[in-house]
Short mmCIF file of N, CA and C in Angstrom, two decimals:
data_model
loop_
_atom_site.label_atom_id
_atom_site.label_comp_id
_atom_site.label_asym_id
_atom_site.label_seq_id
_atom_site.Cartn_x
_atom_site.Cartn_y
_atom_site.Cartn_z
N MET A 1 -12.41 -38.80 -12.43
CA MET A 1 -13.56 -39.66 -11.83
C MET A 1 -13.48 -41.23 -12.22
N GLU A 2 -12.96 -41.41 -13.25
CA GLU A 2 -12.71 -42.84 -13.59
C GLU A 2 -11.92 -43.52 -12.81
N ALA A 3 -10.89 -42.71 -12.36
CA ALA A 3 -9.96 -43.49 -11.53
C ALA A 3 -10.45 -43.55 -10.20
N ILE A 4 -11.20 -42.82 -9.53
CA ILE A 4 -11.75 -42.74 -8.28
C ILE A 4 -13.27 -43.94 -8.19
N ALA A 5 -13.76 -43.97 -9.43
CA ALA A 5 -14.85 -45.17 -9.60
C ALA A 5 -14.07 -46.57 -9.28
N ARG A 6 -12.93 -46.68 -9.94
CA ARG A 6 -12.19 -47.75 -10.05
C ARG A 6 -11.63 -48.27 -8.66
N GLU A 7 -11.18 -47.09 -8.04
CA GLU A 7 -10.77 -47.64 -6.63
C GLU A 7 -11.83 -47.78 -5.53
N ALA A 8 -12.90 -47.00 -5.86
CA ALA A 8 -14.03 -47.48 -4.87
C ALA A 8 -14.87 -48.77 -5.52
N GLY A 9 -14.20 -49.24 -6.62
CA GLY A 9 -15.06 -50.50 -6.93
C GLY A 9 -16.31 -50.52 -7.29
N VAL A 10 -16.41 -49.14 -7.87
CA VAL A 10 -17.98 -48.81 -8.55
C VAL A 10 -17.67 -48.79 -10.21
N GLY A 11 -18.72 -48.84 -10.82
CA GLY A 11 -18.99 -48.45 -12.17
C GLY A 11 -18.76 -46.96 -12.40
N ILE A 12 -18.43 -46.13 -13.42
CA ILE A 12 -18.75 -44.91 -13.48
C ILE A 12 -20.12 -44.02 -13.22
N GLY A 13 -21.15 -45.14 -13.99
CA GLY A 13 -22.38 -44.76 -14.01
C GLY A 13 -23.04 -44.60 -12.49
N THR A 14 -22.41 -45.37 -11.43
CA THR A 14 -22.97 -45.23 -10.33
C THR A 14 -22.22 -44.08 -9.57
N LEU A 15 -20.87 -44.04 -9.68
CA LEU A 15 -20.38 -42.86 -9.07
C LEU A 15 -21.24 -41.30 -9.42
N TYR A 16 -21.30 -41.25 -11.04
CA TYR A 16 -22.17 -40.15 -11.53
C TYR A 16 -23.51 -40.01 -11.03
N ARG A 17 -24.15 -41.33 -10.60
CA ARG A 17 -25.61 -41.04 -10.07
C ARG A 17 -25.52 -40.49 -8.74
N HIS A 18 -24.24 -40.53 -7.84
CA HIS A 18 -24.12 -40.19 -6.50
C HIS A 18 -23.75 -38.94 -6.54
N PHE A 19 -22.83 -38.36 -7.42
CA PHE A 19 -22.05 -37.25 -7.80
C PHE A 19 -22.06 -36.86 -9.01
N PRO A 20 -22.83 -36.22 -9.31
CA PRO A 20 -23.13 -35.89 -10.85
C PRO A 20 -21.93 -34.79 -11.61
N THR A 21 -21.64 -34.19 -10.45
CA THR A 21 -20.28 -33.40 -11.18
C THR A 21 -18.74 -33.41 -10.21
N ARG A 22 -17.70 -33.18 -10.29
CA ARG A 22 -16.40 -33.25 -9.67
C ARG A 22 -16.61 -32.55 -8.44
N GLU A 23 -17.30 -31.41 -8.39
CA GLU A 23 -17.53 -30.27 -7.25
C GLU A 23 -18.37 -31.21 -6.24
N ALA A 24 -19.35 -32.11 -6.71
CA ALA A 24 -20.49 -32.70 -5.73
C ALA A 24 -19.68 -33.53 -5.31
N LEU A 25 -18.63 -34.50 -5.58
CA LEU A 25 -17.29 -35.26 -4.93
C LEU A 25 -16.83 -34.66 -4.00
N VAL A 26 -16.26 -33.76 -4.16
CA VAL A 26 -15.58 -32.88 -3.60
C VAL A 26 -16.11 -32.29 -2.23
N GLU A 27 -17.05 -32.01 -2.48
CA GLU A 27 -18.16 -31.50 -1.52
C GLU A 27 -18.72 -32.60 -0.27
N ALA A 28 -18.93 -33.66 -1.21
CA ALA A 28 -19.10 -34.72 -0.08
C ALA A 28 -17.87 -35.56 0.59
N VAL A 29 -16.66 -35.20 0.12
CA VAL A 29 -15.67 -35.82 0.73
C VAL A 29 -15.35 -34.77 1.96
N TYR A 30 -15.33 -33.43 1.51
CA TYR A 30 -15.17 -32.51 2.41
C TYR A 30 -16.11 -32.57 4.01
N ALA A 31 -17.42 -32.83 3.42
CA ALA A 31 -18.56 -32.94 4.59
C ALA A 31 -18.24 -34.20 5.32
N ALA A 32 -17.81 -35.17 4.92
CA ALA A 32 -17.41 -37.02 5.51
C ALA A 32 -16.33 -36.33 6.22
N GLU A 33 -15.37 -35.74 5.82
CA GLU A 33 -13.89 -35.37 6.71
C GLU A 33 -14.26 -34.72 7.62
N LEU A 34 -14.72 -33.51 7.45
CA LEU A 34 -15.35 -32.42 8.72
C LEU A 34 -16.10 -33.27 9.47
N ASP A 35 -16.96 -34.05 9.42
CA ASP A 35 -17.90 -35.04 10.43
C ASP A 35 -16.65 -35.79 10.95
N ASP A 36 -15.66 -36.50 10.47
CA ASP A 36 -14.63 -37.27 11.09
C ASP A 36 -13.85 -36.25 12.11
N VAL A 37 -13.52 -34.88 11.58
CA VAL A 37 -12.33 -34.20 12.67
C VAL A 37 -13.25 -33.74 13.71
N THR A 38 -14.65 -33.15 13.66
CA THR A 38 -15.18 -32.59 14.85
C THR A 38 -15.68 -33.74 15.80
N ALA A 39 -16.45 -34.92 15.08
CA ALA A 39 -16.38 -36.20 15.78
C ALA A 39 -15.55 -36.88 16.76
N SER A 40 -14.12 -36.40 16.11
CA SER A 40 -12.99 -36.86 16.99
C SER A 40 -12.80 -36.63 18.55
N ALA A 41 -13.32 -35.31 19.06
CA ALA A 41 -13.00 -34.85 20.11
C ALA A 41 -13.62 -35.51 21.20
N PRO A 42 -14.89 -35.96 21.17
CA PRO A 42 -15.12 -36.67 22.33
C PRO A 42 -14.44 -37.97 22.24
N ALA A 43 -14.04 -38.55 21.41
CA ALA A 43 -13.41 -39.83 21.31
C ALA A 43 -11.88 -39.69 22.09
N LEU A 44 -11.15 -38.43 21.21
CA LEU A 44 -9.59 -38.03 22.20
C LEU A 44 -10.03 -37.70 23.62
N LEU A 45 -11.31 -37.03 24.02
CA LEU A 45 -11.11 -36.70 25.30
C LEU A 45 -11.36 -38.23 26.33
N GLU A 46 -12.10 -39.16 25.46
CA GLU A 46 -11.89 -40.50 26.40
C GLU A 46 -10.74 -41.29 26.46
N GLN A 47 -9.58 -41.00 25.71
CA GLN A 47 -8.56 -41.74 25.61
C GLN A 47 -7.41 -40.89 26.35
N LEU A 48 -7.42 -39.56 26.24
CA LEU A 48 -6.23 -38.84 26.66
C LEU A 48 -6.33 -37.52 27.65
N PRO A 49 -5.74 -37.05 28.47
CA PRO A 49 -5.94 -36.21 29.29
C PRO A 49 -6.50 -34.70 28.19
N PRO A 50 -7.17 -33.84 28.71
CA PRO A 50 -7.82 -32.76 27.83
C PRO A 50 -6.86 -31.96 27.20
N GLU A 51 -5.54 -31.77 27.75
CA GLU A 51 -4.43 -31.05 26.93
C GLU A 51 -3.80 -31.77 26.02
N ALA A 52 -3.68 -32.96 25.90
CA ALA A 52 -3.17 -33.78 25.32
C ALA A 52 -4.19 -34.20 24.26
N ALA A 53 -5.36 -34.16 24.46
CA ALA A 53 -6.50 -34.54 23.42
C ALA A 53 -6.86 -33.07 22.62
N LEU A 54 -6.42 -32.04 22.96
CA LEU A 54 -6.32 -30.84 22.17
C LEU A 54 -5.45 -30.72 21.30
N ARG A 55 -4.22 -31.11 21.76
CA ARG A 55 -2.82 -31.11 20.90
C ARG A 55 -3.34 -32.27 19.93
N ALA A 56 -3.59 -33.50 20.08
CA ALA A 56 -4.22 -34.52 19.09
C ALA A 56 -4.91 -33.84 18.44
N TRP A 57 -5.94 -33.43 18.62
CA TRP A 57 -7.20 -32.65 17.84
C TRP A 57 -6.61 -31.83 16.88
N MET A 58 -5.76 -30.77 17.61
CA MET A 58 -5.00 -29.64 16.44
C MET A 58 -4.19 -30.54 15.44
N ASP A 59 -3.85 -31.87 15.53
CA ASP A 59 -2.89 -32.56 14.59
C ASP A 59 -4.13 -32.93 13.51
N ARG A 60 -4.87 -33.30 14.19
CA ARG A 60 -5.95 -33.68 13.02
C ARG A 60 -6.59 -32.96 12.27
N TYR A 61 -6.92 -31.76 13.02
CA TYR A 61 -7.52 -30.58 12.09
C TYR A 61 -6.51 -30.10 11.11
N ALA A 62 -5.21 -29.94 11.46
CA ALA A 62 -4.45 -29.61 10.51
C ALA A 62 -3.87 -30.26 9.72
N ALA A 63 -3.88 -31.91 9.94
CA ALA A 63 -4.14 -32.74 8.57
C ALA A 63 -5.19 -32.51 7.47
N PHE A 64 -6.39 -32.49 8.13
CA PHE A 64 -7.46 -32.06 7.55
C PHE A 64 -7.32 -31.02 6.49
N VAL A 65 -7.06 -29.79 7.12
CA VAL A 65 -6.61 -28.65 6.36
C VAL A 65 -5.55 -28.76 5.19
N GLU A 66 -4.69 -29.34 5.51
CA GLU A 66 -3.39 -29.49 4.48
C GLU A 66 -3.92 -30.57 3.29
N THR A 67 -4.77 -31.47 3.64
CA THR A 67 -5.31 -32.43 2.20
C THR A 67 -6.60 -31.58 1.63
N LYS A 68 -7.07 -30.54 1.98
CA LYS A 68 -8.00 -29.51 0.99
C LYS A 68 -7.17 -28.45 0.60
N ARG A 69 -6.05 -28.35 0.61
CA ARG A 69 -5.43 -27.58 0.00
C ARG A 69 -5.16 -27.76 -1.77
N GLY A 70 -5.21 -28.85 -1.94
CA GLY A 70 -5.38 -29.22 -3.34
C GLY A 70 -7.14 -29.27 -3.77
N MET A 71 -7.64 -29.14 -3.31
CA MET A 71 -9.27 -28.79 -3.58
C MET A 71 -9.72 -27.49 -3.15
N ALA A 72 -8.45 -26.63 -3.22
CA ALA A 72 -8.93 -25.08 -2.74
C ALA A 72 -9.69 -24.43 -3.69
N ASP A 73 -9.64 -24.61 -5.05
CA ASP A 73 -10.50 -23.89 -5.98
C ASP A 73 -11.43 -24.33 -6.19
N VAL A 74 -11.80 -25.67 -5.92
CA VAL A 74 -13.40 -26.26 -5.83
C VAL A 74 -13.90 -25.60 -4.66
N LEU A 75 -13.01 -25.86 -3.46
CA LEU A 75 -14.20 -25.63 -2.33
C LEU A 75 -14.22 -24.23 -1.80
N ARG A 76 -13.35 -23.17 -2.80
CA ARG A 76 -13.67 -21.72 -2.75
C ARG A 76 -15.04 -21.50 -3.35
N ALA A 77 -15.23 -22.12 -4.34
CA ALA A 77 -16.19 -22.33 -5.17
C ALA A 77 -17.63 -22.38 -4.71
N SER A 78 -17.08 -23.59 -4.04
CA SER A 78 -18.59 -24.32 -3.27
C SER A 78 -19.15 -23.44 -2.24
N MET A 79 -17.90 -22.64 -1.39
CA MET A 79 -18.26 -21.81 -0.26
C MET A 79 -18.93 -20.54 -0.79
N ALA A 80 -18.27 -20.04 -2.07
CA ALA A 80 -19.11 -18.87 -2.52
C ALA A 80 -20.37 -18.84 -2.91
N SER A 81 -20.79 -20.20 -3.41
CA SER A 81 -22.18 -20.31 -3.90
C SER A 81 -23.01 -20.85 -2.82
N GLY A 82 -22.84 -21.00 -1.65
CA GLY A 82 -23.14 -21.11 -0.37
C GLY A 82 -23.54 -22.88 -0.12
N ARG A 83 -22.90 -24.13 -1.10
CA ARG A 83 -22.96 -25.02 -1.08
C ARG A 83 -22.15 -25.76 0.03
N ILE A 84 -21.43 -25.16 0.56
CA ILE A 84 -20.70 -25.46 2.05
C ILE A 84 -20.65 -23.97 2.90
N ALA A 85 -21.42 -24.15 3.92
CA ALA A 85 -21.66 -23.00 4.47
C ALA A 85 -20.30 -22.95 5.74
N THR A 86 -19.53 -21.62 5.22
CA THR A 86 -18.60 -21.64 6.24
C THR A 86 -18.85 -21.47 7.50
N PRO A 87 -19.75 -20.51 7.73
CA PRO A 87 -20.21 -19.99 9.03
C PRO A 87 -20.49 -21.54 10.02
N ALA A 88 -21.10 -22.33 9.31
CA ALA A 88 -21.77 -23.56 9.97
C ALA A 88 -20.55 -24.44 10.22
N THR A 89 -19.69 -24.38 9.07
CA THR A 89 -18.25 -25.30 9.30
C THR A 89 -17.50 -25.00 10.60
N ARG A 90 -17.17 -23.00 10.60
CA ARG A 90 -16.49 -22.83 11.84
C ARG A 90 -17.14 -23.01 12.89
N ARG A 91 -18.37 -23.05 13.04
CA ARG A 91 -19.12 -23.27 14.24
C ARG A 91 -19.32 -24.82 14.75
N ARG A 92 -18.89 -25.59 14.06
CA ARG A 92 -18.66 -26.92 14.19
C ARG A 92 -17.18 -27.11 14.95
N ILE A 93 -16.21 -26.60 13.81
CA ILE A 93 -14.73 -26.47 14.82
C ILE A 93 -14.85 -26.04 16.15
N THR A 94 -15.45 -24.90 16.00
CA THR A 94 -15.31 -24.03 17.34
C THR A 94 -16.08 -24.94 18.53
N ALA A 95 -17.39 -25.57 18.19
CA ALA A 95 -17.79 -26.61 19.21
C ALA A 95 -16.81 -27.56 19.50
N ALA A 96 -16.29 -28.14 18.92
CA ALA A 96 -15.09 -29.53 19.10
C ALA A 96 -14.04 -28.72 20.34
N ILE A 97 -13.71 -27.56 19.63
CA ILE A 97 -12.66 -26.99 20.31
C ILE A 97 -13.08 -26.74 21.87
N GLY A 98 -14.33 -26.00 21.82
CA GLY A 98 -15.19 -25.79 23.29
C GLY A 98 -15.45 -26.86 24.06
N ALA A 99 -15.41 -28.22 23.56
CA ALA A 99 -15.89 -29.13 24.40
C ALA A 99 -14.50 -29.80 24.96
N ILE A 100 -13.36 -29.50 24.33
CA ILE A 100 -12.06 -29.92 24.85
C ILE A 100 -11.73 -28.73 25.76
N LEU A 101 -11.97 -27.72 25.74
CA LEU A 101 -11.60 -26.52 26.67
C LEU A 101 -12.23 -26.92 27.98
N ASP A 102 -13.33 -27.07 27.86
CA ASP A 102 -14.36 -27.20 28.62
C ASP A 102 -13.72 -28.18 29.90
N ALA A 103 -13.11 -29.58 29.09
CA ALA A 103 -13.08 -30.68 29.84
C ALA A 103 -11.70 -30.54 30.49
N GLY A 104 -10.80 -29.68 30.00
CA GLY A 104 -9.58 -29.21 30.69
C GLY A 104 -9.84 -28.09 31.74
N ALA A 105 -10.76 -27.47 31.63
CA ALA A 105 -11.14 -26.19 32.48
C ALA A 105 -11.19 -26.79 33.92
N ARG A 106 -12.28 -27.67 33.66
CA ARG A 106 -12.64 -29.00 34.55
C ARG A 106 -11.57 -29.52 35.66
N ALA A 107 -10.82 -30.02 34.65
CA ALA A 107 -9.62 -30.67 35.20
C ALA A 107 -8.78 -30.10 35.88
N GLY A 108 -8.80 -28.52 35.38
CA GLY A 108 -7.67 -27.70 36.11
C GLY A 108 -6.41 -27.66 35.14
N THR A 109 -6.60 -28.24 33.95
CA THR A 109 -5.30 -28.41 32.95
C THR A 109 -4.94 -27.32 31.91
N LEU A 110 -6.71 -26.87 31.38
CA LEU A 110 -6.70 -25.62 30.30
C LEU A 110 -7.17 -24.38 31.15
N ARG A 111 -6.89 -23.37 30.76
CA ARG A 111 -7.31 -22.17 31.36
C ARG A 111 -8.95 -22.09 31.16
N ALA A 112 -9.73 -21.73 32.10
CA ALA A 112 -11.08 -21.39 32.10
C ALA A 112 -11.20 -20.12 31.58
N GLY A 113 -12.50 -20.07 30.96
CA GLY A 113 -13.05 -18.75 30.21
C GLY A 113 -12.38 -18.55 29.12
N VAL A 114 -11.60 -19.28 28.36
CA VAL A 114 -10.96 -18.95 26.96
C VAL A 114 -11.92 -19.20 25.93
N ASP A 115 -12.34 -18.72 25.02
CA ASP A 115 -13.22 -18.40 24.22
C ASP A 115 -12.78 -19.28 22.96
N PRO A 116 -13.46 -20.36 22.98
CA PRO A 116 -13.09 -21.12 21.67
C PRO A 116 -13.00 -20.49 20.45
N GLU A 117 -13.83 -19.58 19.98
CA GLU A 117 -13.52 -19.01 19.12
C GLU A 117 -12.15 -18.31 18.68
N ASP A 118 -11.92 -17.66 19.82
CA ASP A 118 -10.28 -17.21 19.65
C ASP A 118 -9.44 -18.22 19.25
N VAL A 119 -9.49 -19.40 19.57
CA VAL A 119 -8.61 -20.72 19.40
C VAL A 119 -8.63 -21.22 18.09
N THR A 120 -10.34 -21.20 17.73
CA THR A 120 -10.37 -21.48 16.20
C THR A 120 -9.62 -20.36 15.34
N LEU A 121 -9.82 -19.18 15.37
CA LEU A 121 -9.07 -18.14 14.71
C LEU A 121 -7.95 -17.95 14.75
N MET A 122 -6.90 -18.36 16.11
CA MET A 122 -5.57 -18.79 16.02
C MET A 122 -5.30 -19.45 15.25
N LEU A 123 -5.76 -20.95 15.01
CA LEU A 123 -5.72 -21.97 14.28
C LEU A 123 -5.86 -21.77 12.62
N LEU A 124 -6.66 -21.01 12.71
CA LEU A 124 -6.82 -20.35 11.18
C LEU A 124 -5.56 -19.55 10.60
N GLY A 125 -5.10 -18.69 11.69
CA GLY A 125 -4.08 -17.98 11.41
C GLY A 125 -2.75 -18.88 11.10
N VAL A 126 -2.64 -19.94 11.86
CA VAL A 126 -1.44 -20.47 11.73
C VAL A 126 -1.59 -21.34 10.42
N PHE A 127 -2.82 -21.67 10.07
CA PHE A 127 -2.72 -22.12 8.56
C PHE A 127 -2.47 -21.38 7.59
N LEU A 128 -3.22 -20.34 7.64
CA LEU A 128 -3.00 -19.32 6.43
C LEU A 128 -1.48 -18.77 6.63
N SER A 129 -1.11 -18.46 7.33
CA SER A 129 0.22 -18.02 7.53
C SER A 129 1.16 -19.12 7.17
N THR A 130 1.28 -20.29 6.92
CA THR A 130 1.87 -21.37 6.66
C THR A 130 1.36 -22.30 5.22
N SER A 131 0.60 -21.63 4.63
CA SER A 131 -0.20 -22.26 3.65
C SER A 131 1.28 -22.13 2.33
N ALA A 132 1.86 -21.12 2.38
CA ALA A 132 2.58 -21.00 1.11
C ALA A 132 3.78 -21.86 0.92
N VAL A 133 4.42 -22.37 2.62
CA VAL A 133 5.74 -23.06 2.75
C VAL A 133 5.39 -24.49 3.10
N GLN A 134 4.39 -24.68 3.70
CA GLN A 134 3.94 -26.08 3.99
C GLN A 134 5.01 -26.69 4.75
N ASP A 135 5.30 -26.24 5.90
CA ASP A 135 6.29 -26.62 6.69
C ASP A 135 5.70 -27.14 8.28
N ALA A 136 5.53 -28.54 8.06
CA ALA A 136 4.86 -29.34 9.14
C ALA A 136 5.65 -29.00 10.23
N GLU A 137 6.85 -29.00 10.52
CA GLU A 137 7.44 -28.90 11.79
C GLU A 137 7.27 -27.37 12.39
N ARG A 138 7.05 -26.39 11.35
CA ARG A 138 6.68 -25.10 12.03
C ARG A 138 5.09 -24.99 12.43
N VAL A 139 4.61 -25.91 11.57
CA VAL A 139 3.01 -25.88 11.96
C VAL A 139 2.73 -26.78 13.42
N GLY A 140 3.71 -27.52 13.67
CA GLY A 140 3.63 -28.27 14.95
C GLY A 140 4.44 -27.11 15.95
N ARG A 141 5.01 -26.66 15.81
CA ARG A 141 5.77 -25.47 17.05
C ARG A 141 4.73 -24.20 17.14
N MET A 142 3.77 -24.07 16.08
CA MET A 142 2.91 -22.86 16.13
C MET A 142 1.71 -23.65 16.94
N LEU A 143 1.31 -24.68 16.76
CA LEU A 143 0.40 -25.39 17.36
C LEU A 143 0.66 -25.57 18.96
N ASP A 144 1.90 -26.07 19.18
CA ASP A 144 2.24 -25.89 20.73
C ASP A 144 1.97 -25.01 21.46
N LEU A 145 2.37 -23.46 20.69
CA LEU A 145 2.38 -22.36 21.21
C LEU A 145 0.89 -21.86 21.63
N ILE A 146 0.09 -22.45 20.71
CA ILE A 146 -1.46 -22.07 21.00
C ILE A 146 -1.63 -23.02 22.23
N LEU A 147 -1.43 -24.15 22.38
CA LEU A 147 -1.61 -24.96 23.76
C LEU A 147 -1.09 -24.28 24.92
N ASP A 148 0.03 -23.82 24.65
CA ASP A 148 0.75 -23.23 26.10
C ASP A 148 -0.07 -21.98 26.17
N ALA A 149 -0.89 -21.34 25.08
CA ALA A 149 -1.52 -19.95 25.59
C ALA A 149 -2.78 -20.28 26.19
N VAL A 150 -3.31 -21.71 25.92
CA VAL A 150 -4.51 -21.96 26.49
C VAL A 150 -4.10 -22.79 28.13
N ARG A 151 -3.01 -22.98 28.60
CA ARG A 151 -2.79 -23.52 29.88
C ARG A 151 -2.86 -22.58 30.60
N PRO A 152 -3.38 -22.83 32.14
CA PRO A 152 -3.45 -21.95 33.32
C PRO A 152 -2.13 -21.56 33.51
N VAL A 153 -2.43 -20.08 33.98
CA VAL A 153 -1.15 -19.44 34.30
C VAL A 153 -0.87 -19.65 35.81
N PRO A 154 0.10 -20.23 36.37
CA PRO A 154 0.33 -20.22 37.86
C PRO A 154 0.17 -18.96 38.52
N GLY A 155 -0.33 -19.17 39.80
CA GLY A 155 -0.70 -17.97 40.44
C GLY A 155 -1.84 -17.09 40.22
N THR A 156 -2.37 -17.62 39.10
CA THR A 156 -3.93 -16.61 38.73
C THR A 156 -5.06 -17.75 39.16
N PRO A 157 -6.01 -16.97 39.72
CA PRO A 157 -7.39 -17.86 39.58
C PRO A 157 -8.12 -18.51 38.32
#
């Protein structure tokens, strides 16, 4: 906590006033970074075609998940206590994915009718199945496969 206060340019008392425990600090960082990830979907859609925005967003979400691995024990305890609401987090992630899928369906570059919750579950599967190996190249290939799965199939309505 002292190193964090030093890095932030505040006194240790200021840090403890805002974050009385290590867990409170981790929860605040988690919430702020989740806000950044979920809020990035509209910005990516403004800059990129929907399919590229989806892939860029998945990369951003993968980086978010990867940085949380070191905080896993604290995050699990926070989720178990209800201080971090897992269903609310999943809803926010799914809503961000849904916005990109909707834009892609309107543009004809992503398949219409894809349930964004299915994509969320596929992403969680990728992150869970690769957590032990931490192989960024494999994660990238798997994210490419998810993107391929939500592209329109030629010859189908």
